[in-house]
mmCIF file of C-alpha atoms in Angstrom:
data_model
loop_
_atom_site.group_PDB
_atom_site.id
_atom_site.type_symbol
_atom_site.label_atom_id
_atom_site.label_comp_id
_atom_site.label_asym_id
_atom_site.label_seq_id
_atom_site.Cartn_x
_atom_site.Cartn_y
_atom_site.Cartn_z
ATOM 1 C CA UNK A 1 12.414 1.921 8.193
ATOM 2 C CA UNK A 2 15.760 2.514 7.945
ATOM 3 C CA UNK A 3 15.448 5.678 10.155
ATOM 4 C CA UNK A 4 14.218 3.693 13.179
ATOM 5 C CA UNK A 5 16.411 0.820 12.802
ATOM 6 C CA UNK A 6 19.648 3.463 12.958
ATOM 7 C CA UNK A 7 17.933 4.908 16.012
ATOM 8 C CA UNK A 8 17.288 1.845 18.022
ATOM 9 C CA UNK A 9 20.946 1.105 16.660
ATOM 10 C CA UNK A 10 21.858 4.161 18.768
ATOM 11 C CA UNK A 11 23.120 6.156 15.615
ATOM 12 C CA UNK A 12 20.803 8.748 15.271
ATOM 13 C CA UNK A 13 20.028 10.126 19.168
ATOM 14 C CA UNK A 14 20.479 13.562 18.879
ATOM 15 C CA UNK A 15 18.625 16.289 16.443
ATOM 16 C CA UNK A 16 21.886 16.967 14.239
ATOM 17 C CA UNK A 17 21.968 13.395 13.244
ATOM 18 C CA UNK A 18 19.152 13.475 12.132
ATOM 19 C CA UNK A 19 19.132 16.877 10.640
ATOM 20 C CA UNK A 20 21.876 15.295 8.349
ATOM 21 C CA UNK A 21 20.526 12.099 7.909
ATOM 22 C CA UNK A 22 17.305 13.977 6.955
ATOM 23 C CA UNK A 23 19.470 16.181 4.390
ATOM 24 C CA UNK A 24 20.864 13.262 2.652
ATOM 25 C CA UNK A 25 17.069 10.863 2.519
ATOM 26 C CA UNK A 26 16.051 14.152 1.081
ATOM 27 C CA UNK A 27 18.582 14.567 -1.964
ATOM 28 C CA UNK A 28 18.231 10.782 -2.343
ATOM 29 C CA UNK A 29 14.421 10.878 -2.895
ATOM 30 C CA UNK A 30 15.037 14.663 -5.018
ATOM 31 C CA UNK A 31 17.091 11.974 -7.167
ATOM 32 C CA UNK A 32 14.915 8.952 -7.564
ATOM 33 C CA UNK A 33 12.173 11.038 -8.035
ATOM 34 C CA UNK A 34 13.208 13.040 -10.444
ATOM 35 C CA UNK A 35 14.533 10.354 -12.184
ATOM 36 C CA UNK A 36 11.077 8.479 -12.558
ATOM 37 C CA UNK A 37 9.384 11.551 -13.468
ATOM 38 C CA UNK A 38 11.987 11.988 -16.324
ATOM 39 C CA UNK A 39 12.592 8.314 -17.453
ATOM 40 C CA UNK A 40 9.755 6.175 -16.535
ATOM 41 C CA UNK A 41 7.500 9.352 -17.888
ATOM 42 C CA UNK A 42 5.096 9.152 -15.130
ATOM 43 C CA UNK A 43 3.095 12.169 -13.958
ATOM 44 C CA UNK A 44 4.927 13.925 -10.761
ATOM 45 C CA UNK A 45 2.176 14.271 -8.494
ATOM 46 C CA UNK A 46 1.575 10.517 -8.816
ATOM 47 C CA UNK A 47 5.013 10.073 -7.578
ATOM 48 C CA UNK A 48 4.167 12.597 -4.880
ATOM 49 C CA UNK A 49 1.369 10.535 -3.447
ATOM 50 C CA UNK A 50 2.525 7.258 -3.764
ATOM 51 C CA UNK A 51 6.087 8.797 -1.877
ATOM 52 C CA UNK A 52 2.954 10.252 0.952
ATOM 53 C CA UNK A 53 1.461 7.193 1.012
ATOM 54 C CA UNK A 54 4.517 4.733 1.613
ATOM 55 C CA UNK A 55 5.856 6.855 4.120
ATOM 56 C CA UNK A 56 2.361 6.985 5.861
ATOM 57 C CA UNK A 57 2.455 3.301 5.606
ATOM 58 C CA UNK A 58 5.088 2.788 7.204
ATOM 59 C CA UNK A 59 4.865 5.578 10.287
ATOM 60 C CA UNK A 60 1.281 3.948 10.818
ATOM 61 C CA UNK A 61 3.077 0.157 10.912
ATOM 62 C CA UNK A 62 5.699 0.850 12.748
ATOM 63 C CA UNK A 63 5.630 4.180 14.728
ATOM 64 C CA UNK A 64 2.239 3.677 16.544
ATOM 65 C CA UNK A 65 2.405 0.082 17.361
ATOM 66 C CA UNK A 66 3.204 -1.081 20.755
ATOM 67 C CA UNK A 67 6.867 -0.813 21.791
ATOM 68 C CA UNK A 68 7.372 1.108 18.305
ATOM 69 C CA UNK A 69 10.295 3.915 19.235
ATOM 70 C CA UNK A 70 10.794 7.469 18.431
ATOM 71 C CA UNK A 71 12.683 9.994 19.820
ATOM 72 C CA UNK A 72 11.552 12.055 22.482
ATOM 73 C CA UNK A 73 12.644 15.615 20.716
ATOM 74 C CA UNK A 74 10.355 15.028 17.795
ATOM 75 C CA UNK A 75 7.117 15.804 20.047
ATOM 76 C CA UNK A 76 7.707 19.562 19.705
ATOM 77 C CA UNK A 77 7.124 19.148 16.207
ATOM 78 C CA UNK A 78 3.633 20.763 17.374
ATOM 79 C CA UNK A 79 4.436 22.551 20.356
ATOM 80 C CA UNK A 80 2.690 25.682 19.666
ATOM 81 C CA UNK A 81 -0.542 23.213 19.305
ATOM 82 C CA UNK A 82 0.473 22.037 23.013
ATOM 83 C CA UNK A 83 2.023 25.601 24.215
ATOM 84 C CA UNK A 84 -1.521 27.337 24.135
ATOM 85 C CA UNK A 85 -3.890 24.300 24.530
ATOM 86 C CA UNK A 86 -4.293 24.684 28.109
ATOM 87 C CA UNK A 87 -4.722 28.899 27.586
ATOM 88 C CA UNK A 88 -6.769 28.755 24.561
ATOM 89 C CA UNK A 89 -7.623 25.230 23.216
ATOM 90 C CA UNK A 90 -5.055 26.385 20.253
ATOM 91 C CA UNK A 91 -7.325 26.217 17.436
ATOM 92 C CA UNK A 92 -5.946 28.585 15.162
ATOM 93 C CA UNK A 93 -8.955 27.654 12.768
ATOM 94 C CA UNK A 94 -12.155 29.090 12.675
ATOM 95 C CA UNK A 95 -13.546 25.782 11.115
ATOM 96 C CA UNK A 96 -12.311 24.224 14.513
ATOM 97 C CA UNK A 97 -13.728 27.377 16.350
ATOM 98 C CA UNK A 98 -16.864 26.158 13.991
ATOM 99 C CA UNK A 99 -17.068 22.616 15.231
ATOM 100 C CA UNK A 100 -16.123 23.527 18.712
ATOM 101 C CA UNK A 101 -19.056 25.583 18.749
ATOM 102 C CA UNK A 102 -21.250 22.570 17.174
ATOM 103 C CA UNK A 103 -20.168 20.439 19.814
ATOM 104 C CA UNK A 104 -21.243 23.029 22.579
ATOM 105 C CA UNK A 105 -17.814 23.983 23.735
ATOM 106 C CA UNK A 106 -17.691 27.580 22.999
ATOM 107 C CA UNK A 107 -20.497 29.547 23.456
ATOM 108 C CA UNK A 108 -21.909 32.141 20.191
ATOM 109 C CA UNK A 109 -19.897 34.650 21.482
ATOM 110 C CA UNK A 110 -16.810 33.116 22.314
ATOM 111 C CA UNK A 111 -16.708 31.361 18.957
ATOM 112 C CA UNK A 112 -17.384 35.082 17.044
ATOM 113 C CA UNK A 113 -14.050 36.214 19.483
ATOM 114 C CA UNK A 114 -12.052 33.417 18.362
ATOM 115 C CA UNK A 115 -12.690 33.830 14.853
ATOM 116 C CA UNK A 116 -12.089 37.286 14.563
ATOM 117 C CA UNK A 117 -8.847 36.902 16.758
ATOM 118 C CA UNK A 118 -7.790 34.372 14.272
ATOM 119 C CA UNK A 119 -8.051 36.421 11.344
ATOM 120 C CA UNK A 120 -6.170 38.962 13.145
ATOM 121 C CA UNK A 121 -3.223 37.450 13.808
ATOM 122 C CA UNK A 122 -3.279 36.055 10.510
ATOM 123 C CA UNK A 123 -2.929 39.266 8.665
ATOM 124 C CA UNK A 124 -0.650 40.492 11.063
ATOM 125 C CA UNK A 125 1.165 37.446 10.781
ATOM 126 C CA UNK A 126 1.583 38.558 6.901
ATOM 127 C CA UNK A 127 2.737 41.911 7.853
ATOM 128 C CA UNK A 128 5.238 40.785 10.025
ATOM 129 C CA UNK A 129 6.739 38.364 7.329
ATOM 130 C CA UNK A 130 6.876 41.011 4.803
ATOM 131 C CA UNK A 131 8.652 42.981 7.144
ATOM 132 C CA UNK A 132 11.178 40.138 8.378
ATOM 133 C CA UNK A 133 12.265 39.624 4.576
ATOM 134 C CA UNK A 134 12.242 43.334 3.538
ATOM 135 C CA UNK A 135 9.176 43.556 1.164
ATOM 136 C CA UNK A 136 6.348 45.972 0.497
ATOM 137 C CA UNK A 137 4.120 45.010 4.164
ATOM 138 C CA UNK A 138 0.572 45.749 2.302
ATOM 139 C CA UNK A 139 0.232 44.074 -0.819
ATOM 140 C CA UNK A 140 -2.674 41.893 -2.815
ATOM 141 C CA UNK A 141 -2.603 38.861 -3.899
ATOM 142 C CA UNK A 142 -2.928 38.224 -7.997
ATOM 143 C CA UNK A 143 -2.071 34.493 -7.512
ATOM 144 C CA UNK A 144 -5.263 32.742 -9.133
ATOM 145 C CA UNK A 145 -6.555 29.637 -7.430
ATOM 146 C CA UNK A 146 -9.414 28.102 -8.867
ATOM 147 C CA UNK A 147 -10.645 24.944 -10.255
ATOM 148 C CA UNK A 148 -12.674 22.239 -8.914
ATOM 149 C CA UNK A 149 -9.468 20.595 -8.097
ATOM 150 C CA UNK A 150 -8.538 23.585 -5.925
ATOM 151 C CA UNK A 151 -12.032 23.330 -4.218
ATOM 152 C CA UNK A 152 -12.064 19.547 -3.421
ATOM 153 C CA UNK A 153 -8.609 19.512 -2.431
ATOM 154 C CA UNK A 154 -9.197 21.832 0.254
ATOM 155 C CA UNK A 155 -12.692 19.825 1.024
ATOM 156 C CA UNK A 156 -10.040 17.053 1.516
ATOM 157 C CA UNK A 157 -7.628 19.094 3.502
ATOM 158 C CA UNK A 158 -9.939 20.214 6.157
ATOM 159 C CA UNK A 159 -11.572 16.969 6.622
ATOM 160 C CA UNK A 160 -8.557 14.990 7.387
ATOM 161 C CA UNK A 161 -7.410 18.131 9.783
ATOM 162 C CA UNK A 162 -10.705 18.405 11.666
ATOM 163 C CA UNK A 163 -10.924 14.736 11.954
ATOM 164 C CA UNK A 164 -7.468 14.388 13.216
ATOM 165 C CA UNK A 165 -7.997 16.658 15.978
ATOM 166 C CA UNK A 166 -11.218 15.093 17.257
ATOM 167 C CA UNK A 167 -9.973 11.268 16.981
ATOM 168 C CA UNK A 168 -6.551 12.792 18.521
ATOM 169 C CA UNK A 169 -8.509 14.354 21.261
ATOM 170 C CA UNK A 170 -10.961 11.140 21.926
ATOM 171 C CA UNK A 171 -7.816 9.044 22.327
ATOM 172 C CA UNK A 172 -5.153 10.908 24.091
ATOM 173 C CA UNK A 173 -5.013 15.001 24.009
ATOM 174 C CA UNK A 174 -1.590 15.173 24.475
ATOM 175 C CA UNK A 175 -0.997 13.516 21.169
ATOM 176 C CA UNK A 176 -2.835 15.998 18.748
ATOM 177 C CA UNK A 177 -0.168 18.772 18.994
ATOM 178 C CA UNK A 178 2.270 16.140 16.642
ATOM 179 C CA UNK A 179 -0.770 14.194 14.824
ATOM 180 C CA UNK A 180 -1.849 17.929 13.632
ATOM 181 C CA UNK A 181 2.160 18.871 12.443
ATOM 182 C CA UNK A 182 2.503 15.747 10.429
ATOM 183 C CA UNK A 183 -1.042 15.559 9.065
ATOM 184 C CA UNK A 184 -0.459 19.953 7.450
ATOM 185 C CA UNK A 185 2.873 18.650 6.459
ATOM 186 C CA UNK A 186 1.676 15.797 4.570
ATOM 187 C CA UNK A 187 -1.540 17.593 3.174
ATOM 188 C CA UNK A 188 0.763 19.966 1.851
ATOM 189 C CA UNK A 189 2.290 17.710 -0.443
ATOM 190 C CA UNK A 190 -0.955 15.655 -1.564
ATOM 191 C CA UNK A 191 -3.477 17.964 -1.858
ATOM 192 C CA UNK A 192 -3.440 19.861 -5.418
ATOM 193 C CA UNK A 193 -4.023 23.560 -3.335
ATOM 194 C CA UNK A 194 -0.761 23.258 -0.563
ATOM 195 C CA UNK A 195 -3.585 22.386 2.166
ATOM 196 C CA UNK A 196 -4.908 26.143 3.132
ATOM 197 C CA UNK A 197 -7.400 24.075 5.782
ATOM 198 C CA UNK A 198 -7.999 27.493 7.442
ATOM 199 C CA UNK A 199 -10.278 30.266 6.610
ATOM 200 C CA UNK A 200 -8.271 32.746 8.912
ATOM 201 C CA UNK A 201 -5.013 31.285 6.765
ATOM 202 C CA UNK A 202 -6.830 32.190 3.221
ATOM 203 C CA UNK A 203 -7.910 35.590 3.769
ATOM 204 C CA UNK A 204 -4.148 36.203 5.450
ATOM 205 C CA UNK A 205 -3.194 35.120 2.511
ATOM 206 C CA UNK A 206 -4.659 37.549 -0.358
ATOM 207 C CA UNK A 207 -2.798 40.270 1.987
ATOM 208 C CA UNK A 208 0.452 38.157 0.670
ATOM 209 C CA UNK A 209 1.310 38.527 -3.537
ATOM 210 C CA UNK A 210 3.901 35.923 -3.038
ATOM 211 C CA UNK A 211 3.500 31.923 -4.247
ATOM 212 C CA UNK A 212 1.549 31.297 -1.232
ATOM 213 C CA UNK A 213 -0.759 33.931 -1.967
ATOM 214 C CA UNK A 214 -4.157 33.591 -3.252
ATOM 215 C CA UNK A 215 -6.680 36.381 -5.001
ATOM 216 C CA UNK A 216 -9.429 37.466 -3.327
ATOM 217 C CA UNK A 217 -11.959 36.400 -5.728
ATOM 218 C CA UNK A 218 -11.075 32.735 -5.134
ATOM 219 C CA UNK A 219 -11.586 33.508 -1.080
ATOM 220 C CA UNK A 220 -15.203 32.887 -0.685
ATOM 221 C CA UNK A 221 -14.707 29.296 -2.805
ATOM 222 C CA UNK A 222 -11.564 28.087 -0.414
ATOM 223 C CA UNK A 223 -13.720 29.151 2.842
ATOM 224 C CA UNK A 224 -16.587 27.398 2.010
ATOM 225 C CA UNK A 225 -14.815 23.956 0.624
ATOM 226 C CA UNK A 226 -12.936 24.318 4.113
ATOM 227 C CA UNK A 227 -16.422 24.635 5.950
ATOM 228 C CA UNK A 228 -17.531 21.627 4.375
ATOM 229 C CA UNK A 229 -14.770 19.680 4.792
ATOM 230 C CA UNK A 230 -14.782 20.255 8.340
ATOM 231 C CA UNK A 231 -18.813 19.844 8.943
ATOM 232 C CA UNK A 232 -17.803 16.249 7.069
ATOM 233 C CA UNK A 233 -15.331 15.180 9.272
ATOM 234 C CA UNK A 234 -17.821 16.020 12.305
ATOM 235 C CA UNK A 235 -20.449 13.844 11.242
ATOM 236 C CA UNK A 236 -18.058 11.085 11.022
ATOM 237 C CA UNK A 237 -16.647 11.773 13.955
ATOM 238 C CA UNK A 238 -20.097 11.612 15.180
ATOM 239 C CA UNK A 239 -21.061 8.145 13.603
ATOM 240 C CA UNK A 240 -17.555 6.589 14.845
ATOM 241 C CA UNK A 241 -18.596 7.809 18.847
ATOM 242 C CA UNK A 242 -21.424 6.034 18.286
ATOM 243 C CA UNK A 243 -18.843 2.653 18.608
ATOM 244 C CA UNK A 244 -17.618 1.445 22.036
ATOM 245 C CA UNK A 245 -14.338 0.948 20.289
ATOM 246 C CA UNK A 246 -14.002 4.930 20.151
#
């Protein structure tokens, strides 16, 4: 709230006040949050997701109501989402690929070419990162993710994604570039398994024996909550076209 107020107020109009601005919310809430955790004894990923929620609260009050003011810049936020829409349809997901495919806009063999492109670039992706900060470029994962916690998180994560894009593309297409930034950015933080949403992103990822990495063995698992997830989402998306208020 405060945020939008020093905006309208004309104090934060340009991305280095809010850069600092953003710094010091940040240490602030590194602060009280680490306070509660310590003193009030209260588990930290309950502080986590009531921090999400509150903040989601408030951007779906105030940001998204009529007349409700944000800068301009912040729509980038997703720009490669809205660089290679009009190329490509920039799914970057095979579960999208999936669903695009379900609703009859990609044929069988245009949805196998996306898929395998997106695994592609995902492992070079890796490579290139390893290379940028000077590490071994082929390595394997040993980072075990498993759990049922793990599983339904990412059941969660790539139901909120997929459903984001098609409600964001029923109501205005030019808005799903920054709904799909702030929705991985948020899923990040309240899902137990950092939000992997992505098939393409999970086998990249055993290529990677980093924190963000993940074993093979827990692959298959991941991929197939993330399936769900997004075959979930469709058939919601499905039942909410079926009201005029969609």
């Amino acid at each position: 709230v405060s945020s939008i107020q020093l905006y309208a107020a004309g104090f934060l109009q340009t991305p280095i006040g809010w850069f600092i601005y953003a710094i010091i919310i940040g240490l602030l809430w590194q602060l009280f949050y680490a306070l509660i955790v310590v003193f009030v004894r209260v588990s930290p990923i309950i502080v986590a997701l009531a921090g999400y929620l509150a903040f989601t609260g408030i951007n779906l009050v105030i940001l998204s109501r009529p007349g409700g003011i944000a800068p301009d810049w912040l729509i980038p936020w997703g720009e490669g989402f809205t660089i290679f829409n009009e190329i490509s349809g920039a799914h970057f997901n095979p579960v999208v690929s999936l669903i695009m495919f379900a609703m009859k806009k990609l044929s069988f063999w245009e949805f196998l070419a996306y898929v395998s492109v997106q695994i592609i670039g995902g492992v070079l992706g890796t490579f290139l990162a390893h290379f940028m900060f000077e590490i071994s470029i082929i390595q394997f994962s040993t980072n075990v993710r498993t759990g049922s916690s793990q599983y339904f998180s990412e059941v969660i994560a790539a139901f909120g994604l997929v459903l984001t894009i098609l409600l964001g593309s029923k109501q205005k297409t030019g808005s799903v570039a920054t709904l799909v930034a702030f929705y991985i950015t948020a899923a990040y933080w309240f899902t137990s398994s950092t939000s992997f949403a992505n098939p393409a992103v999970t086998i990249a990822r055993t290529l990677t024996d980093t924190f963000s990495g993940i074993q093979h063995g827990d692959t298959i698992p991941f991929i197939m909550a993330q399936i769900i997830g997004g075959l979930l989402a469709y058939l919601v998306f499905m039942y909410l076209s079926q009201s005029k208020r969609i």
